[in-house]
């Protein structure tokens, strides 16, 4: 069961979208407001990529994850599991509870509810997760560069 939870959190952790958003020019918004809005939009696109099983739209090439068992994994390692059909997410809801902008870096944290599918032994089951993600503006675009997600133990 521990291995299953690790795979689940690992896969969900890499649900990042490679789509980037350029900074809008001269629209009257503050940098902080624009940064937060852009990253919130990218978070919604990230969820859609998983629901549509679109591995090409997932994760920036430099993206890394620390999973619940302190395993450090790359985008390529996780995308292999997604592409093999081992993991399918049939329902994915993200609630962003915290966004903090630091110049060209945005920290996002919150909770997620997922229903697993595919070849996973817990397919059809719902799990709650907590996550923290780091987004950086690189070459004028925000990209998620690191993430941690863990399964919330049930009482």
Short mmCIF file of N, CA and C in Angstrom, two decimals, residues 11-115:
data_model
loop_
_atom_site.label_atom_id
_atom_site.label_comp_id
_atom_site.label_asym_id
_atom_site.label_seq_id
_atom_site.Cartn_x
_atom_site.Cartn_y
_atom_site.Cartn_z
N UNK A 11 2.96 10.70 -9.17
CA UNK A 11 2.35 11.02 -10.44
C UNK A 11 1.60 12.34 -10.35
N UNK A 12 0.83 12.50 -9.31
CA UNK A 12 0.08 13.73 -9.16
C UNK A 12 1.02 14.91 -9.03
N UNK A 13 2.15 14.68 -8.39
CA UNK A 13 3.11 15.75 -8.23
C UNK A 13 3.64 16.26 -9.55
N UNK A 14 3.67 15.42 -10.55
CA UNK A 14 4.19 15.84 -11.83
C UNK A 14 3.11 16.28 -12.78
N UNK A 15 1.97 16.59 -12.30
CA UNK A 15 0.89 17.02 -13.16
C UNK A 15 1.04 18.45 -13.60
N UNK A 16 2.23 18.89 -13.81
CA UNK A 16 2.47 20.27 -14.18
C UNK A 16 2.26 20.46 -15.66
N UNK A 17 1.85 21.64 -16.01
CA UNK A 17 1.61 21.96 -17.40
C UNK A 17 2.80 22.75 -17.95
N UNK A 18 3.25 22.37 -19.10
CA UNK A 18 4.37 23.07 -19.73
C UNK A 18 3.93 24.41 -20.30
N UNK A 19 2.64 24.61 -20.43
CA UNK A 19 2.15 25.86 -20.97
C UNK A 19 2.67 27.00 -20.12
N UNK A 20 3.08 28.05 -20.77
CA UNK A 20 3.61 29.20 -20.08
C UNK A 20 2.79 30.42 -20.45
N UNK A 21 2.83 31.41 -19.58
CA UNK A 21 2.09 32.63 -19.81
C UNK A 21 3.07 33.79 -19.83
N UNK A 22 3.03 34.58 -20.87
CA UNK A 22 3.89 35.76 -20.94
C UNK A 22 3.28 36.86 -20.08
N UNK A 23 4.11 37.71 -19.52
CA UNK A 23 3.63 38.85 -18.75
C UNK A 23 2.84 39.79 -19.65
N UNK A 24 1.62 40.14 -19.29
CA UNK A 24 0.89 41.15 -20.05
C UNK A 24 1.62 42.49 -19.96
N UNK A 25 1.50 43.29 -20.99
CA UNK A 25 2.17 44.58 -21.03
C UNK A 25 1.17 45.72 -20.83
N UNK A 26 1.52 46.68 -19.99
CA UNK A 26 0.79 47.93 -19.82
C UNK A 26 -0.72 47.76 -19.66
N UNK A 27 -1.15 46.82 -18.85
CA UNK A 27 -2.59 46.66 -18.65
C UNK A 27 -3.07 47.28 -17.35
N UNK A 28 -2.18 47.95 -16.63
CA UNK A 28 -2.56 48.62 -15.39
C UNK A 28 -2.48 47.73 -14.17
N UNK A 29 -2.25 46.44 -14.33
CA UNK A 29 -2.15 45.52 -13.20
C UNK A 29 -0.77 45.64 -12.57
N UNK A 30 -0.71 45.36 -11.29
CA UNK A 30 0.59 45.31 -10.64
C UNK A 30 1.26 44.00 -11.00
N UNK A 31 2.57 43.96 -10.87
CA UNK A 31 3.31 42.72 -11.17
C UNK A 31 2.79 41.60 -10.29
N UNK A 32 2.54 41.87 -9.02
CA UNK A 32 2.06 40.84 -8.11
C UNK A 32 0.72 40.29 -8.58
N UNK A 33 -0.21 41.18 -8.95
CA UNK A 33 -1.53 40.74 -9.41
C UNK A 33 -1.42 39.90 -10.66
N UNK A 34 -0.60 40.36 -11.62
CA UNK A 34 -0.44 39.63 -12.88
C UNK A 34 0.19 38.27 -12.62
N UNK A 35 1.23 38.22 -11.79
CA UNK A 35 1.90 36.96 -11.49
C UNK A 35 0.94 35.97 -10.88
N UNK A 36 0.17 36.40 -9.90
CA UNK A 36 -0.76 35.50 -9.24
C UNK A 36 -1.84 35.02 -10.21
N UNK A 37 -2.39 35.92 -11.00
CA UNK A 37 -3.42 35.53 -11.97
C UNK A 37 -2.89 34.52 -12.98
N UNK A 38 -1.69 34.78 -13.48
CA UNK A 38 -1.10 33.87 -14.46
C UNK A 38 -0.89 32.48 -13.87
N UNK A 39 -0.35 32.41 -12.67
CA UNK A 39 -0.07 31.12 -12.05
C UNK A 39 -1.37 30.39 -11.69
N UNK A 40 -2.38 31.11 -11.27
CA UNK A 40 -3.69 30.47 -11.02
C UNK A 40 -4.24 29.86 -12.32
N UNK A 41 -4.10 30.58 -13.42
CA UNK A 41 -4.56 30.06 -14.71
C UNK A 41 -3.78 28.80 -15.08
N UNK A 42 -2.47 28.82 -14.89
CA UNK A 42 -1.65 27.66 -15.21
C UNK A 42 -2.00 26.46 -14.34
N UNK A 43 -2.37 26.71 -13.09
CA UNK A 43 -2.80 25.62 -12.21
C UNK A 43 -4.05 24.96 -12.76
N UNK A 44 -4.99 25.74 -13.26
CA UNK A 44 -6.21 25.18 -13.85
C UNK A 44 -5.88 24.36 -15.09
N UNK A 45 -4.94 24.84 -15.90
CA UNK A 45 -4.53 24.10 -17.10
C UNK A 45 -3.82 22.80 -16.72
N UNK A 46 -3.11 22.81 -15.60
CA UNK A 46 -2.43 21.62 -15.11
C UNK A 46 -3.43 20.52 -14.79
N UNK A 47 -4.51 20.88 -14.11
CA UNK A 47 -5.56 19.92 -13.78
C UNK A 47 -6.18 19.36 -15.08
N UNK A 48 -6.46 20.24 -16.03
CA UNK A 48 -7.05 19.81 -17.30
C UNK A 48 -6.13 18.83 -18.04
N UNK A 49 -4.82 19.06 -17.99
CA UNK A 49 -3.88 18.16 -18.68
C UNK A 49 -3.97 16.76 -18.11
N UNK A 50 -4.10 16.65 -16.79
CA UNK A 50 -4.22 15.32 -16.19
C UNK A 50 -5.56 14.68 -16.54
N UNK A 51 -6.64 15.43 -16.46
CA UNK A 51 -7.95 14.87 -16.77
C UNK A 51 -8.04 14.43 -18.24
N UNK A 52 -7.32 15.12 -19.11
CA UNK A 52 -7.33 14.78 -20.53
C UNK A 52 -6.20 13.83 -20.91
N UNK A 53 -5.46 13.35 -19.90
CA UNK A 53 -4.34 12.44 -20.10
C UNK A 53 -3.43 12.94 -21.23
N UNK A 54 -2.97 14.17 -21.07
CA UNK A 54 -2.15 14.84 -22.07
C UNK A 54 -0.72 14.98 -21.57
N UNK A 55 0.11 13.93 -21.67
CA UNK A 55 1.47 14.00 -21.14
C UNK A 55 2.34 15.04 -21.81
N UNK A 56 2.04 15.40 -23.06
CA UNK A 56 2.85 16.41 -23.74
C UNK A 56 2.66 17.79 -23.11
N UNK A 57 1.52 18.00 -22.47
CA UNK A 57 1.26 19.30 -21.84
C UNK A 57 1.71 19.33 -20.38
N UNK A 58 2.25 18.23 -19.89
CA UNK A 58 2.62 18.14 -18.49
C UNK A 58 4.09 18.44 -18.28
N UNK A 59 4.36 19.31 -17.37
CA UNK A 59 5.68 19.52 -16.79
C UNK A 59 6.72 20.16 -17.70
N UNK A 60 7.38 21.13 -17.15
CA UNK A 60 8.54 21.77 -17.77
C UNK A 60 9.69 20.77 -17.73
N UNK A 61 10.59 20.82 -18.68
CA UNK A 61 11.68 19.84 -18.77
C UNK A 61 12.55 19.77 -17.52
N UNK A 62 12.75 20.89 -16.85
CA UNK A 62 13.60 20.93 -15.65
C UNK A 62 12.84 20.58 -14.37
N UNK A 63 11.58 20.26 -14.49
CA UNK A 63 10.71 20.03 -13.34
C UNK A 63 11.15 18.83 -12.51
N UNK A 64 11.13 18.99 -11.18
CA UNK A 64 11.48 17.90 -10.27
C UNK A 64 10.46 17.83 -9.13
N UNK A 65 10.41 16.65 -8.50
CA UNK A 65 9.46 16.42 -7.42
C UNK A 65 10.15 15.68 -6.29
N UNK A 66 9.78 16.03 -5.08
CA UNK A 66 10.13 15.23 -3.92
C UNK A 66 8.83 14.55 -3.48
N UNK A 67 8.83 13.20 -3.45
CA UNK A 67 7.60 12.49 -3.11
C UNK A 67 7.53 12.23 -1.60
N UNK A 68 6.44 11.64 -1.12
CA UNK A 68 6.27 11.45 0.33
C UNK A 68 7.33 10.59 1.02
N UNK A 69 8.06 9.77 0.26
CA UNK A 69 9.13 8.96 0.87
C UNK A 69 10.52 9.55 0.60
N UNK A 70 10.55 10.85 0.36
CA UNK A 70 11.81 11.57 0.10
C UNK A 70 12.56 11.07 -1.11
N UNK A 71 11.85 10.56 -2.09
CA UNK A 71 12.45 10.17 -3.37
C UNK A 71 12.41 11.38 -4.29
N UNK A 72 13.53 11.67 -4.91
CA UNK A 72 13.66 12.79 -5.83
C UNK A 72 13.49 12.25 -7.24
N UNK A 73 12.51 12.74 -7.97
CA UNK A 73 12.22 12.22 -9.31
C UNK A 73 12.11 13.34 -10.33
N UNK A 74 12.38 12.97 -11.57
CA UNK A 74 12.33 13.93 -12.67
C UNK A 74 11.03 13.79 -13.44
N UNK A 75 10.80 14.75 -14.28
CA UNK A 75 9.64 14.73 -15.16
C UNK A 75 9.61 13.44 -15.99
N UNK A 76 10.72 13.07 -16.58
CA UNK A 76 10.76 11.91 -17.47
C UNK A 76 10.38 10.62 -16.75
N UNK A 77 10.80 10.46 -15.52
CA UNK A 77 10.47 9.24 -14.77
C UNK A 77 8.97 9.11 -14.55
N UNK A 78 8.33 10.18 -14.24
CA UNK A 78 6.90 10.13 -13.97
C UNK A 78 6.09 10.04 -15.25
N UNK A 79 6.48 10.78 -16.27
CA UNK A 79 5.73 10.73 -17.52
C UNK A 79 5.70 9.34 -18.12
N UNK A 80 6.75 8.56 -17.88
CA UNK A 80 6.75 7.17 -18.34
C UNK A 80 5.59 6.39 -17.74
N UNK A 81 5.31 6.62 -16.47
CA UNK A 81 4.18 5.93 -15.82
C UNK A 81 2.84 6.41 -16.37
N UNK A 82 2.75 7.69 -16.68
CA UNK A 82 1.51 8.23 -17.24
C UNK A 82 1.30 7.66 -18.64
N UNK A 83 2.33 7.69 -19.46
CA UNK A 83 2.21 7.22 -20.84
C UNK A 83 1.94 5.72 -20.94
N UNK A 84 2.38 4.96 -19.95
CA UNK A 84 2.15 3.52 -19.97
C UNK A 84 0.71 3.15 -19.62
N UNK A 85 -0.06 4.12 -19.16
CA UNK A 85 -1.44 3.83 -18.76
C UNK A 85 -1.56 3.33 -17.34
N UNK A 86 -0.43 3.30 -16.62
CA UNK A 86 -0.47 2.88 -15.22
C UNK A 86 -1.35 3.81 -14.41
N UNK A 87 -1.27 5.09 -14.71
CA UNK A 87 -2.04 6.08 -13.96
C UNK A 87 -3.00 6.83 -14.85
N UNK A 88 -4.23 6.86 -14.43
CA UNK A 88 -5.25 7.71 -15.02
C UNK A 88 -5.94 8.38 -13.86
N UNK A 89 -6.17 9.66 -13.98
CA UNK A 89 -6.93 10.38 -12.95
C UNK A 89 -8.29 10.68 -13.55
N UNK A 90 -9.34 10.15 -12.93
CA UNK A 90 -10.68 10.33 -13.48
C UNK A 90 -11.38 11.56 -12.93
N UNK A 91 -10.93 12.03 -11.78
CA UNK A 91 -11.47 13.25 -11.19
C UNK A 91 -10.33 13.94 -10.45
N UNK A 92 -10.24 15.25 -10.61
CA UNK A 92 -9.12 15.99 -10.03
C UNK A 92 -9.60 17.39 -9.68
N UNK A 93 -9.65 17.69 -8.41
CA UNK A 93 -10.09 19.00 -7.95
C UNK A 93 -8.98 19.61 -7.11
N UNK A 94 -8.58 20.82 -7.44
CA UNK A 94 -7.52 21.52 -6.71
C UNK A 94 -8.09 22.76 -6.07
N UNK A 95 -7.74 22.97 -4.81
CA UNK A 95 -8.13 24.17 -4.09
C UNK A 95 -6.85 24.90 -3.69
N UNK A 96 -6.62 26.05 -4.31
CA UNK A 96 -5.45 26.85 -3.96
C UNK A 96 -5.79 27.66 -2.72
N UNK A 97 -4.99 27.47 -1.68
CA UNK A 97 -5.25 28.12 -0.41
C UNK A 97 -4.23 29.22 -0.09
N UNK A 98 -3.13 29.23 -0.84
CA UNK A 98 -2.06 30.18 -0.56
C UNK A 98 -1.31 30.48 -1.84
N UNK A 99 -1.13 31.76 -2.13
CA UNK A 99 -0.29 32.20 -3.24
C UNK A 99 0.54 33.35 -2.73
N UNK A 100 1.84 33.27 -2.92
CA UNK A 100 2.74 34.34 -2.48
C UNK A 100 3.72 34.64 -3.62
N UNK A 101 3.78 35.90 -4.02
CA UNK A 101 4.64 36.33 -5.11
C UNK A 101 5.89 36.98 -4.54
N UNK A 102 7.04 36.50 -5.01
CA UNK A 102 8.34 37.05 -4.66
C UNK A 102 9.06 37.38 -5.97
N UNK A 103 8.92 38.59 -6.44
CA UNK A 103 9.53 38.99 -7.71
C UNK A 103 9.18 38.01 -8.82
N UNK A 104 10.14 37.21 -9.27
CA UNK A 104 9.91 36.27 -10.38
C UNK A 104 9.59 34.85 -9.92
N UNK A 105 9.26 34.69 -8.66
CA UNK A 105 8.94 33.38 -8.10
C UNK A 105 7.58 33.44 -7.42
N UNK A 106 6.78 32.42 -7.64
CA UNK A 106 5.46 32.34 -7.01
C UNK A 106 5.36 31.00 -6.30
N UNK A 107 4.96 31.04 -5.03
CA UNK A 107 4.73 29.83 -4.23
C UNK A 107 3.22 29.61 -4.17
N UNK A 108 2.79 28.40 -4.47
CA UNK A 108 1.37 28.02 -4.44
C UNK A 108 1.23 26.81 -3.53
N UNK A 109 0.21 26.83 -2.68
CA UNK A 109 -0.04 25.67 -1.80
C UNK A 109 -1.54 25.48 -1.65
N UNK A 110 -1.92 24.24 -1.36
CA UNK A 110 -3.34 23.97 -1.16
C UNK A 110 -3.62 22.49 -1.02
N UNK A 111 -4.86 22.14 -1.36
CA UNK A 111 -5.29 20.75 -1.23
C UNK A 111 -5.84 20.26 -2.57
N UNK A 112 -5.85 18.94 -2.72
CA UNK A 112 -6.36 18.32 -3.93
C UNK A 112 -7.18 17.08 -3.55
N UNK A 113 -8.20 16.84 -4.34
CA UNK A 113 -8.99 15.62 -4.23
C UNK A 113 -8.90 14.92 -5.58
N UNK A 114 -8.44 13.68 -5.56
CA UNK A 114 -8.29 12.94 -6.81
C UNK A 114 -8.99 11.59 -6.72
N UNK A 115 -9.48 11.13 -7.86
CA UNK A 115 -9.99 9.77 -8.00
C UNK A 115 -9.09 9.10 -9.01
#
